[in-house]
Coordinates of C-alpha atoms in Angstrom, one line a residue:
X1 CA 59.7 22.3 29.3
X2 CA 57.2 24.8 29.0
X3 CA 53.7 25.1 27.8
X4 CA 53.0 27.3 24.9
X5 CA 49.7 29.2 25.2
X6 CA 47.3 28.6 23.4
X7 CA 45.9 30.4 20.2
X8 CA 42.8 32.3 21.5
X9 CA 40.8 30.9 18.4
X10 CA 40.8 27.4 19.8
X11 CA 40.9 28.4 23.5
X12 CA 37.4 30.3 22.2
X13 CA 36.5 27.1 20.4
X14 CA 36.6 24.9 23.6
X15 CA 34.7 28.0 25.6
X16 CA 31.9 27.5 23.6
X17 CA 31.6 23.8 23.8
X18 CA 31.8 24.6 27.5
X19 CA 29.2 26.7 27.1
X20 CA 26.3 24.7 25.3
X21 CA 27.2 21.4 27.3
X22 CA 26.7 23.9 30.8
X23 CA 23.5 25.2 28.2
X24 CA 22.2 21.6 28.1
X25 CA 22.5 20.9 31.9
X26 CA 21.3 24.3 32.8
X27 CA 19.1 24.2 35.8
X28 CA 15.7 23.8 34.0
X29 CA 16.1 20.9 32.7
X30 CA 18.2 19.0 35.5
X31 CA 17.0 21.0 38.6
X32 CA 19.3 18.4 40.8
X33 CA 22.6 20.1 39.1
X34 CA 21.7 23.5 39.9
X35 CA 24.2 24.2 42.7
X36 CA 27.3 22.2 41.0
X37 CA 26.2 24.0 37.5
X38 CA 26.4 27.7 39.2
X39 CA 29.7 26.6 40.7
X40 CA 31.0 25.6 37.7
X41 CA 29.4 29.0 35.3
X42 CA 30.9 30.9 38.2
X43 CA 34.4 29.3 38.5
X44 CA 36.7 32.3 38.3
X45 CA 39.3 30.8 35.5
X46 CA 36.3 30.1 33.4
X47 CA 34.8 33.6 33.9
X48 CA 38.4 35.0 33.4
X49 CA 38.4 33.4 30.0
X50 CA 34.8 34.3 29.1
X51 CA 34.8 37.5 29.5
X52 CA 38.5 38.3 28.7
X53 CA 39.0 40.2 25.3
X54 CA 41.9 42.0 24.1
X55 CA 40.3 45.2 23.4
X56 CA 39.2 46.7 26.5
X57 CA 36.6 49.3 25.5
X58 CA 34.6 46.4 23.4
X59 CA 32.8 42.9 25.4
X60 CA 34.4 40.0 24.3
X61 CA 33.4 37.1 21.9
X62 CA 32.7 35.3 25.0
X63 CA 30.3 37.4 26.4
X64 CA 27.1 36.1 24.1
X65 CA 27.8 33.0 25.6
X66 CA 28.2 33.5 29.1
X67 CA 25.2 35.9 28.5
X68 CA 23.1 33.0 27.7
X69 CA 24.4 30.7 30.5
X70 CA 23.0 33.6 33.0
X71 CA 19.2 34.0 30.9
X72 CA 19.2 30.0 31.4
X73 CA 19.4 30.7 35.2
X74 CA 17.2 33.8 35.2
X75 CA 14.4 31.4 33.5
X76 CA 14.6 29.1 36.6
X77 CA 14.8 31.4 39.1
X78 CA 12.0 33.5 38.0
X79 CA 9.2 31.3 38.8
X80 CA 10.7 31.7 42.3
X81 CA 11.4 35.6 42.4
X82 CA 7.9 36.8 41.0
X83 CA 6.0 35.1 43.6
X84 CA 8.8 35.8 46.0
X85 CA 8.3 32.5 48.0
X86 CA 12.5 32.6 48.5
X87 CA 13.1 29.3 50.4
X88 CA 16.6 29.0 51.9
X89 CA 18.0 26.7 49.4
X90 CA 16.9 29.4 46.5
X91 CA 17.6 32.4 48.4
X92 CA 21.5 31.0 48.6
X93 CA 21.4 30.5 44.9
X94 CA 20.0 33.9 44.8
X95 CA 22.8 35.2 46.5
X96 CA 25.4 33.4 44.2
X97 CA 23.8 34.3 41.1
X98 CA 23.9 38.1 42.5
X99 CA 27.6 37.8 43.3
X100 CA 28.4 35.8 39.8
X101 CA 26.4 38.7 38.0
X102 CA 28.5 41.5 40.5
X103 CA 31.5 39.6 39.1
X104 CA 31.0 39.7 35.6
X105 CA 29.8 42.9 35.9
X106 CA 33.2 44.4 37.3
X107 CA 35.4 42.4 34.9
X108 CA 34.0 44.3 32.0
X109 CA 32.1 47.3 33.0
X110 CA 32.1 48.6 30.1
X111 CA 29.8 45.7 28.7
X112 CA 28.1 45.3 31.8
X113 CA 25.2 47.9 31.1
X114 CA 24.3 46.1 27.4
X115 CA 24.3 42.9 29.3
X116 CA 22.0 44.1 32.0
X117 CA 19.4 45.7 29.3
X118 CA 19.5 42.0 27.7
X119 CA 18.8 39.7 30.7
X120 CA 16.3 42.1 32.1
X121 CA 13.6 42.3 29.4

């Protein structure tokens, strides 16, 4: 027996209580879940169902969201990055952020420059 798929409606539904749960743990708040948090906003089925949309030349509906997940981790990494004092432990989650961003950015390029404009102002 085989599992149907499911309707991309409530697949989008559950997404987005994903997100604002991973919103409300982001690492401001609970600084000691920072490192499991990225791992999970960067797990590569979830990203594959963020950003996924069925009409290539448009971002899709999860991209707001994920959007949001990385401003949340932009705010806590930029009292770090304007006074440049990178320890180790923040320069790896640097490094991860860079490669989550690199990620997202190549799944959807065609969003990607919109999404940069956002998170950098």
């Amino acid at each position: 027996m085989t599992a149907e798929p499911m309707p991309y409606d409530k697949l989008l539904a559950i997404l987005k209580i994903f997100c604002s749960v991973y919103h409300h743990l982001q690492p401001t708040y609970v600084p000691g879940f920072t490192y499991a948090w990225l791992e999970l906003i960067s797990q590569r089925q979830f990203l594959n169902k963020m950003l996924s949309t069925e009409n290539k030349t448009q971002p899709g509906p999860g991209w707001p969201l994920y959007q949001q997940l990385l401003t949340d981790l932009f705010r806590f990494l930029y009292p770090f990055l304007r006074n440049a004092e990178l320890i180790i432990k923040n320069e790896t989650l640097y490094k991860a952020r860079s490669a989550a961003f690199w990620f997202s950015s190549t799944t959807s390029p065609s969003s990607s420059a919109t999404t940069t404009s956002l998170l950098c102002v």
